[in-house]
Short mmCIF file of C-alpha atoms and ligand atoms in Angstrom, two decimals:
data_model
loop_
_atom_site.label_atom_id
_atom_site.label_comp_id
_atom_site.label_asym_id
_atom_site.label_seq_id
_atom_site.Cartn_x
_atom_site.Cartn_y
_atom_site.Cartn_z
CA UNK M 51 3.37 19.73 -9.16
CA UNK M 52 -0.32 19.04 -8.51
CA UNK M 53 -1.29 17.24 -5.36
CA UNK M 54 -2.41 13.61 -5.31
CA UNK M 55 -6.21 13.73 -5.57
CA UNK M 56 -9.36 11.70 -6.16
CA UNK M 57 -12.49 13.25 -7.63
CA UNK M 58 -15.77 11.35 -7.35
CA UNK M 59 -17.44 12.29 -10.68
CA UNK M 60 -20.64 10.29 -10.24
CA UNK M 61 -22.31 7.11 -9.03
CA UNK M 62 -24.96 4.67 -10.21
CA UNK M 63 -26.21 2.51 -7.36
CA UNK M 64 -23.07 1.21 -5.61
CA UNK M 65 -20.90 1.76 -8.70
CA UNK M 66 -18.68 4.89 -8.71
CA UNK M 67 -17.08 6.91 -11.51
CA UNK M 68 -13.97 8.83 -10.51
CA UNK M 69 -10.61 10.26 -11.45
CA UNK M 70 -7.24 9.90 -9.69
CA UNK M 71 -4.60 12.58 -10.34
CA UNK M 72 -0.99 11.77 -9.48
CA UNK M 73 2.55 12.81 -10.45
CA UNK M 74 2.72 10.86 -13.73
CA UNK M 75 -0.82 11.39 -14.96
CA UNK M 76 -4.56 10.98 -14.53
CA UNK M 77 -6.39 7.65 -14.06
CA UNK M 78 -10.07 7.25 -14.95
CA UNK M 79 -11.85 4.95 -12.52
CA UNK M 80 -13.07 2.23 -12.31
CA UNK M 81 -9.61 1.25 -13.55
CA UNK M 82 -7.76 -2.01 -14.19
CA UNK M 83 -3.97 -2.07 -13.62
CA UNK M 84 -1.95 -4.53 -15.73
CA UNK M 85 0.68 -6.28 -13.60
CA UNK M 86 4.32 -5.44 -14.41
CA UNK M 87 5.99 -7.44 -11.65
CA UNK M 88 9.67 -7.50 -12.75
CA UNK M 89 9.63 -4.06 -14.45
CA UNK M 90 7.84 -5.42 -17.50
CA UNK M 91 4.25 -6.28 -18.39
CA UNK M 92 5.21 -9.69 -19.69
CA UNK M 93 5.23 -10.12 -23.51
CA UNK M 94 4.25 -6.46 -24.06
CA UNK M 95 6.17 -3.32 -25.04
CA UNK M 96 5.16 -0.39 -22.79
CA UNK M 97 3.81 1.63 -25.73
CA UNK M 98 1.54 -1.30 -26.59
CA UNK M 99 0.32 -1.54 -22.99
CA UNK M 100 -0.61 2.14 -23.27
CA UNK M 101 -2.33 1.46 -26.64
CA UNK M 102 -4.75 -0.90 -24.89
CA UNK M 103 -5.99 2.06 -22.82
CA UNK M 104 -4.19 1.16 -19.59
CA UNK M 105 -3.26 4.34 -17.70
CA UNK M 106 -1.52 2.82 -14.66
CA UNK M 107 0.45 -0.39 -14.09
CA UNK M 108 1.49 -2.31 -10.98
CA UNK M 109 5.05 -3.10 -9.89
CA UNK M 110 6.27 -5.23 -7.00
CA UNK M 111 8.63 -4.22 -4.19
CA UNK M 112 9.44 -7.86 -3.44
CA UNK M 113 10.59 -8.79 -6.94
CA UNK M 114 12.46 -5.56 -7.71
CA UNK M 115 14.33 -5.47 -4.37
CA UNK M 116 15.67 -8.97 -5.10
CA UNK M 117 16.45 -8.26 -8.76
CA UNK M 118 17.83 -5.86 -10.03
CA UNK M 119 17.71 -4.05 -6.62
CA UNK M 120 15.94 -0.85 -5.63
CA UNK M 121 19.13 1.19 -5.19
CA UNK M 122 20.24 0.20 -8.72
CA UNK M 123 16.89 1.31 -10.21
CA UNK M 124 17.13 4.58 -8.26
CA UNK M 125 20.67 5.19 -9.61
CA UNK M 126 19.29 4.62 -13.11
CA UNK M 127 16.58 7.25 -12.70
CA UNK M 128 13.75 5.34 -11.07
CA UNK M 129 11.26 2.72 -12.26
CA UNK M 130 9.44 4.91 -14.83
CA UNK M 131 12.67 5.63 -16.75
CA UNK M 132 14.08 2.17 -16.17
CA UNK M 133 11.10 0.36 -17.74
CA UNK M 134 10.12 3.15 -20.15
CA UNK M 135 6.61 3.57 -18.71
CA UNK M 136 5.87 7.33 -18.42
CA UNK M 137 2.45 6.91 -16.80
CA UNK M 138 1.42 6.27 -13.18
CA UNK M 139 2.82 3.24 -11.34
CA UNK M 140 1.44 1.64 -8.16
CA UNK M 141 3.77 -0.70 -6.28
CA UNK M 142 2.73 -3.40 -3.86
CA UNK M 143 4.64 -3.34 -0.59
CA UNK M 144 6.15 -6.82 -0.57
CA UNK M 145 4.63 -8.54 2.46
CA UNK M 146 2.09 -10.54 0.52
CA UNK M 147 4.61 -11.69 -2.08
CA UNK M 148 7.02 -12.79 0.65
CA UNK M 149 4.27 -15.06 2.04
CA UNK M 150 3.28 -16.42 -1.36
CA UNK M 151 6.71 -16.74 -3.02
CA UNK M 152 9.58 -17.09 -0.59
CA UNK M 153 10.79 -19.28 2.25
CA UNK M 154 9.77 -17.20 5.23
CA UNK M 155 12.38 -17.28 7.97
CA UNK M 156 10.90 -14.97 10.61
CA UNK M 157 7.88 -12.73 11.09
CA UNK M 158 7.83 -10.54 14.19
CA UNK M 159 6.75 -7.07 15.30
CA UNK M 160 9.61 -5.52 13.36
CA UNK M 161 8.95 -7.13 9.98
CA UNK M 162 9.76 -10.25 7.98
CA UNK M 163 13.06 -11.98 7.26
CA UNK M 164 13.05 -14.31 4.26
CA UNK M 165 15.18 -16.10 1.72
CA UNK M 166 15.09 -14.95 -1.89
CA UNK M 167 13.29 -17.40 -4.17
CA UNK M 168 15.89 -16.44 -6.78
CA UNK M 169 19.23 -17.10 -5.08
CA UNK M 170 18.48 -18.02 -1.47
CA UNK M 171 20.03 -14.83 -0.07
CA UNK M 172 18.57 -13.42 3.15
CA UNK M 173 16.52 -10.22 3.19
CA UNK M 174 14.47 -8.26 5.71
CA UNK M 175 11.41 -6.18 4.95
CA UNK M 176 9.99 -3.77 7.50
CA UNK M 177 7.42 -1.00 7.01
CA UNK M 178 10.30 1.49 6.91
CA UNK M 179 12.35 -0.50 4.40
CA UNK M 180 9.29 -1.05 2.18
CA UNK M 181 8.57 2.69 2.15
CA UNK M 182 12.23 3.40 1.32
CA UNK M 183 12.21 0.93 -1.60
CA UNK M 184 8.95 2.30 -3.04
CA UNK M 185 10.38 5.82 -2.75
CA UNK M 186 13.56 4.71 -4.56
CA UNK M 187 11.41 3.19 -7.31
CA UNK M 188 9.50 6.47 -7.60
CA UNK M 189 6.02 4.91 -7.30
CA UNK M 190 3.11 7.28 -7.74
CA UNK M 191 1.08 5.12 -5.34
CA UNK M 192 2.86 3.37 -2.46
CA UNK M 193 1.15 0.53 -0.57
CA UNK M 194 1.47 0.12 3.19
CA UNK M 195 3.50 -2.83 4.44
CA UNK M 196 1.04 -5.41 5.75
CA UNK M 197 0.61 -9.06 6.59
CA UNK M 198 -2.06 -10.87 4.56
CA UNK M 199 -3.16 -14.00 6.45
CA UNK M 200 -3.53 -17.16 4.34
CA UNK M 201 -7.01 -18.51 3.65
CA UNK M 202 -8.48 -20.26 5.50
CA UNK M 203 -7.14 -19.08 8.86
CA UNK M 204 -8.51 -19.23 12.41
CA UNK M 205 -10.26 -15.98 13.27
CA UNK M 206 -7.78 -15.43 16.11
CA UNK M 207 -4.92 -15.50 13.62
CA UNK M 208 -6.72 -13.16 11.24
CA UNK M 209 -7.22 -10.80 14.18
CA UNK M 210 -3.54 -11.00 15.11
CA UNK M 211 -2.40 -10.34 11.52
CA UNK M 212 -4.92 -7.49 11.18
CA UNK M 213 -3.78 -5.77 14.38
CA UNK M 214 -0.12 -6.18 13.38
CA UNK M 215 -0.92 -4.76 9.94
CA UNK M 216 -2.57 -1.72 11.52
CA UNK M 217 0.56 -1.04 13.61
CA UNK M 218 2.61 -1.46 10.44
CA UNK M 219 0.24 0.94 8.65
CA UNK M 220 1.07 3.64 11.21
CA UNK M 221 4.80 2.97 10.78
CA UNK M 222 4.37 3.04 6.98
CA UNK M 223 2.62 6.42 7.19
CA UNK M 224 5.39 7.80 9.44
CA UNK M 225 8.14 6.57 7.11
CA UNK M 226 6.46 7.62 3.82
CA UNK M 227 8.20 10.52 2.05
CA UNK M 228 5.42 13.06 1.43
CA UNK M 229 5.73 14.69 -2.01
CA UNK M 230 3.07 16.49 -4.06
CA UNK M 231 1.56 14.03 -6.54
CA UNK M 232 2.63 10.89 -4.64
CA UNK M 233 0.14 8.96 -2.52
CA UNK M 234 0.13 6.28 0.17
CA UNK M 235 -2.69 3.73 0.34
CA UNK M 236 -3.68 1.89 3.51
CA UNK M 237 -4.69 -1.77 3.24
CA UNK M 238 -7.83 -2.95 5.01
CA UNK M 239 -7.53 -6.44 6.49
CA UNK M 240 -9.83 -8.68 8.54
CA UNK M 241 -10.47 -11.73 6.39
CA UNK M 242 -14.17 -12.40 5.94
CA UNK M 243 -15.04 -11.06 9.43
CA UNK M 244 -17.18 -7.90 9.61
CA UNK M 245 -15.97 -6.93 13.09
CA UNK M 246 -12.30 -7.24 12.14
CA UNK M 247 -12.84 -5.34 8.90
CA UNK M 248 -14.53 -2.58 10.92
CA UNK M 249 -11.62 -2.40 13.40
CA UNK M 250 -9.18 -2.23 10.50
CA UNK M 251 -11.17 0.47 8.68
CA UNK M 252 -11.36 2.61 11.83
CA UNK M 253 -7.63 2.26 12.45
CA UNK M 254 -6.77 3.24 8.87
CA UNK M 255 -9.14 6.24 8.86
CA UNK M 256 -7.60 7.53 12.09
CA UNK M 257 -4.14 7.41 10.50
CA UNK M 258 -5.43 8.91 7.23
CA UNK M 259 -4.46 7.74 3.73
CA UNK M 260 -4.76 8.93 0.11
CA UNK M 261 -6.60 5.73 -0.80
CA UNK M 262 -7.80 2.53 0.84
CA UNK M 263 -7.08 -0.94 -0.49
CA UNK M 264 -9.03 -4.05 0.46
CA UNK M 265 -6.47 -6.77 1.13
CA UNK M 266 -6.84 -10.32 2.31
CA UNK M 267 -9.16 -11.31 -0.54
CA UNK M 268 -8.62 -13.23 -3.80
CA UNK M 269 -6.72 -15.69 -1.62
CA UNK M 270 -8.93 -18.70 -2.37
CA UNK M 271 -12.10 -17.69 -0.50
CA UNK M 272 -14.20 -17.89 -3.66
CA UNK M 273 -16.46 -15.34 -5.34
CA UNK M 274 -19.47 -15.60 -3.02
CA UNK M 275 -17.40 -14.97 0.11
CA UNK M 276 -15.44 -12.21 -1.63
CA UNK M 277 -18.65 -10.44 -2.64
CA UNK M 278 -20.30 -10.89 0.76
CA UNK M 279 -17.17 -9.44 2.41
CA UNK M 280 -17.20 -6.52 -0.04
CA UNK M 281 -20.91 -5.94 0.70
CA UNK M 282 -20.00 -4.63 4.17
CA UNK M 283 -16.35 -3.61 3.75
CA UNK M 284 -16.54 -0.94 1.01
CA UNK M 285 -19.18 0.95 3.06
CA UNK M 286 -16.69 1.24 5.94
CA UNK M 287 -14.17 3.06 3.76
CA UNK M 288 -14.21 6.80 3.01
CA UNK M 289 -16.33 7.76 -0.01
CA UNK M 290 -13.95 10.57 -1.05
CA UNK M 291 -10.91 8.33 -1.52
CA UNK M 292 -10.18 5.56 -4.06
CA UNK M 293 -10.93 1.97 -3.07
CA UNK M 294 -8.56 -0.66 -4.52
CA UNK M 295 -9.37 -4.39 -4.43
CA UNK M 296 -6.00 -6.18 -4.58
CA UNK M 297 -5.43 -9.12 -6.90
CA UNK M 298 -8.84 -9.13 -8.57
CA UNK M 299 -9.75 -10.63 -10.88
CA UNK M 300 -11.82 -12.41 -13.49
CA UNK M 301 -14.14 -10.25 -15.66
CA UNK M 302 -17.17 -11.35 -13.59
CA UNK M 303 -15.32 -10.36 -10.42
CA UNK M 304 -14.58 -6.87 -11.76
CA UNK M 305 -18.21 -6.16 -12.69
CA UNK M 306 -19.51 -7.46 -9.34
CA UNK M 307 -16.89 -5.57 -7.33
CA UNK M 308 -17.60 -2.30 -9.19
CA UNK M 309 -21.26 -2.79 -8.27
CA UNK M 310 -20.09 -2.95 -4.63
CA UNK M 311 -18.12 0.30 -4.79
CA UNK M 312 -14.59 -0.67 -5.85
CA UNK M 313 -12.61 1.81 -8.01
CA UNK M 314 -9.27 0.09 -8.80
CA UNK M 315 -8.12 -3.44 -9.60
CA UNK M 316 -5.00 -5.42 -10.49
CA UNK M 317 -4.68 -9.04 -11.53
CA UNK M 318 -2.17 -11.27 -13.33
CA UNK M 319 -5.03 -13.11 -15.08
CA UNK M 320 -5.09 -11.32 -18.50
CA UNK M 321 -1.30 -11.50 -18.87
CA UNK M 322 -0.74 -14.93 -17.30
CA UNK M 323 -3.63 -16.39 -19.35
CA UNK M 324 -2.17 -14.84 -22.51
CA UNK M 325 0.90 -17.03 -22.01
CA UNK M 326 -1.20 -20.16 -21.52
CA UNK M 327 -3.40 -19.87 -24.63
CA UNK M 328 -6.44 -18.54 -22.73
CA UNK M 329 -8.28 -15.60 -24.31
CA UNK M 330 -11.10 -13.54 -22.81
CA UNK M 331 -14.05 -12.67 -25.04
CA UNK M 332 -17.49 -11.14 -24.53
CA UNK M 333 -18.97 -14.62 -24.42
CA UNK M 334 -16.45 -16.00 -21.94
CA UNK M 335 -12.95 -17.51 -21.94
CA UNK M 336 -11.65 -19.43 -24.98
CA UNK M 337 -8.79 -21.96 -25.02
CA UNK M 338 -6.90 -21.54 -28.27
CA UNK M 339 -5.24 -24.96 -27.87
CA UNK M 340 -8.60 -26.55 -28.69
CA UNK M 341 -8.53 -28.28 -32.09
CA UNK M 342 -11.93 -26.78 -32.97
CA UNK M 343 -10.12 -23.51 -33.82
CA UNK M 344 -7.73 -25.18 -36.32
CA UNK M 345 -9.68 -24.14 -39.42
CA UNK M 346 -11.60 -21.18 -38.03
CA UNK M 347 -10.97 -18.05 -40.13
CA UNK M 348 -12.83 -15.76 -37.72
CA UNK M 349 -11.15 -13.36 -35.27
CA UNK M 350 -11.17 -14.11 -31.55
CA UNK M 351 -13.80 -11.46 -30.87
CA UNK M 352 -15.38 -9.49 -33.72
CA UNK M 353 -16.22 -6.65 -31.30
CA UNK M 354 -12.54 -6.16 -30.46
CA UNK M 355 -10.33 -3.54 -32.14
CA UNK M 356 -6.98 -4.94 -30.99
CA UNK M 357 -4.26 -5.92 -33.54
CA UNK M 358 -4.84 -9.60 -32.77
CA UNK M 359 -8.53 -9.44 -33.69
CA UNK M 360 -7.92 -7.12 -36.65
CA UNK M 361 -5.16 -9.15 -38.29
CA UNK M 362 -5.22 -12.80 -37.20
CA UNK M 363 -7.64 -15.71 -37.36
CA UNK M 364 -8.36 -18.22 -34.63
CA UNK M 365 -6.75 -20.78 -36.95
CA UNK M 366 -3.50 -18.82 -36.91
CA UNK M 367 -3.63 -18.37 -33.12
CA UNK M 368 -4.26 -22.10 -32.69
CA UNK M 369 -1.24 -22.80 -34.92
CA UNK M 370 1.25 -20.52 -33.14
CA UNK M 371 -0.03 -21.71 -29.74
CA UNK M 372 0.51 -25.36 -30.66
CA UNK M 373 3.90 -24.50 -32.18
CA UNK M 374 4.92 -22.72 -28.97
CA UNK M 375 5.77 -19.58 -30.93
CA UNK M 376 6.63 -16.40 -28.97
CA UNK M 377 4.09 -14.44 -31.02
CA UNK M 378 1.32 -16.52 -29.39
CA UNK M 379 2.03 -14.97 -25.98
CA UNK M 380 2.32 -11.51 -27.56
CA UNK M 381 -0.96 -11.64 -29.49
CA UNK M 382 -3.04 -13.24 -26.72
CA UNK M 383 -1.64 -10.99 -24.00
CA UNK M 384 -2.33 -7.90 -26.08
CA UNK M 385 -5.89 -9.05 -26.78
CA UNK M 386 -6.57 -9.94 -23.14
CA UNK M 387 -5.30 -6.58 -21.88
CA UNK M 388 -7.41 -4.83 -24.54
CA UNK M 389 -10.45 -6.88 -23.47
CA UNK M 390 -9.95 -5.85 -19.83
CA UNK M 391 -9.51 -2.17 -20.75
CA UNK M 392 -12.56 -2.22 -23.04
CA UNK M 393 -14.57 -3.81 -20.23
CA UNK M 394 -13.50 -1.03 -17.84
CA UNK M 395 -14.32 1.63 -20.46
CA UNK M 396 -17.77 0.08 -20.95
CA UNK M 397 -18.26 0.06 -17.17
CA UNK M 398 -17.25 3.75 -16.90
CA UNK M 399 -19.65 4.69 -19.71
CA UNK M 400 -22.50 2.70 -18.12
CA UNK M 401 -22.02 4.48 -14.77
CA UNK M 402 -21.89 7.86 -16.52
CA UNK M 403 -25.19 7.15 -18.30
CA UNK M 404 -26.88 5.66 -15.25
CA UNK M 405 -27.28 2.28 -16.95
CA UNK M 406 -24.87 0.18 -14.90
CA UNK M 407 -27.54 -2.23 -13.63
CA UNK M 408 -28.59 -2.99 -17.23
CA UNK M 409 -24.93 -3.30 -18.23
CA UNK M 410 -24.28 -5.79 -15.40
CA UNK M 411 -27.32 -7.88 -16.38
CA UNK M 412 -26.34 -7.85 -20.06
CA UNK M 413 -22.74 -8.75 -19.21
CA UNK M 414 -23.80 -11.71 -17.08
CA UNK M 415 -26.18 -13.04 -19.76
CA UNK M 416 -23.60 -12.74 -22.56
CA UNK M 417 -20.46 -13.75 -20.66
CA UNK M 418 -21.81 -17.01 -19.35
CA UNK M 419 -22.95 -18.23 -22.76
CA UNK M 420 -19.59 -19.62 -23.74
CA UNK M 421 -17.78 -19.33 -27.03
CA UNK M 422 -19.54 -19.43 -30.37
C1 LIG X 1382 -6.59 -14.30 -8.90
C2 LIG X 1382 -5.27 -14.91 -9.38
C3 LIG X 1382 -5.22 -15.26 -10.86
O1 LIG X 1382 -4.23 -13.99 -9.12
C4 LIG X 1382 -3.11 -14.72 -8.69
C5 LIG X 1382 -3.66 -16.03 -8.10
C6 LIG X 1382 -3.71 -16.04 -6.61
O2 LIG X 1382 -4.14 -14.75 -6.16
C7 LIG X 1382 -3.23 -13.70 -6.39
C8 LIG X 1382 -4.07 -12.42 -6.43
N1 LIG X 1382 -4.71 -12.20 -5.13
C9 LIG X 1382 -4.21 -11.29 -4.28
N2 LIG X 1382 -4.72 -11.08 -3.04
C10 LIG X 1382 -3.93 -10.13 -2.47
C11 LIG X 1382 -3.94 -9.59 -1.17
C12 LIG X 1382 -2.95 -8.65 -0.82
C13 LIG X 1382 -2.88 -8.10 0.52
O3 LIG X 1382 -3.69 -8.40 1.41
N3 LIG X 1382 -1.85 -7.24 0.79
C14 LIG X 1382 -0.95 -6.86 -0.16
N4 LIG X 1382 0.04 -5.98 0.17
N5 LIG X 1382 -1.01 -7.33 -1.42
C15 LIG X 1382 -1.98 -8.25 -1.77
C16 LIG X 1382 -1.99 -8.79 -3.07
C17 LIG X 1382 -2.95 -9.75 -3.41
N6 LIG X 1382 -3.16 -10.49 -4.55
O4 LIG X 1382 -2.24 -13.60 -5.40
C18 LIG X 1382 -1.00 -14.07 -5.91
C19 LIG X 1382 -0.53 -15.22 -5.08
C20 LIG X 1382 -0.03 -12.90 -6.01
O5 LIG X 1382 -1.24 -14.51 -7.25
C21 LIG X 1382 -2.42 -13.88 -7.64
O6 LIG X 1382 -4.98 -16.10 -8.59
ZN1 LIG X 1383 -8.83 -8.49 -29.59
#
């Protein structure tokens, strides 16, 4: 089995082109990870997710521990077999989802105790338990157990959460089962504060990880503050390891974050939007509920090679959206995931050819124009 590795293949300004090798395959970076929270990328068959060009998907410790249970998935052969996804899987560690989804009962040095948002049962997550669950799932990339402070928070509370998260990072590292091909990513915290981000980066580098995520963003701070935080944070992280910006984001966010040195992304936006009639196109988002599409024979995006754009008109999409037909979620989700993967492929090509700055300028001029 080959070791977990990251190769930096090239750079163009702040943008980086790389390759991650892990147990279940190779990931070209910059990469976008579709979100498969409950062991499914919603409204998509796994083979169709792969057809969009996605090489790695994200799973969630929090959701899978509550239902169907990590031990049950392990008994059934692990998450890859269970959900029929043969490629790499990254799993989030659960802390963030506890804060954003469940009724938190207790947070202390040991971990968090919470009530399931599904059936009200009590559960405890600690760094050790989170590592055990992600091992049982068989994740190629395990995330440290951390505490992501809400936004906005007093700086003192961000500092407290950051220092706790760094102690939990050390416990995560100690509890992680080291196997060739499987990696553990640390999560940088510190809110929008340069000094706290620096403390967090130093602490993580001393422990040593296979990759470094930037947490605590995409929590409502807005694009300007996210970018200004990235401006100083990515430079604090090792250049020879992948950098993963958690929960991001809109197409404009991806391009701007790549320019600031980010290699990996995940976001529910393309899939969640696909279920709410929102489609992404080169000229910006389009709402298929809008009556103006009712007689439009054109495809969503004539640059797109996905089945939706090859075989269906906007008029048809408007019809099945208004009728609440299941195919609406299928077709729009597929298109949105294809759009995101095509955007990442265009970004990778631009970095390879040293034309990323021109690509970014062209993207911004086209994307903001709005639908035709
Ligand atoms: C952008 C968009 C559409 O994504 C939605 C909704 C609200 O934002 C999101 C995405 N933002 C996001 N920031 C994160 C920070 C951390 C973090 O610090 N630690 C760990 N372990 N995991 C994280 C996962 C994160 N996801 O967060 C939830 C609440 C999961 O829904 C997502 O707006
Ligand atoms: Zn399409």
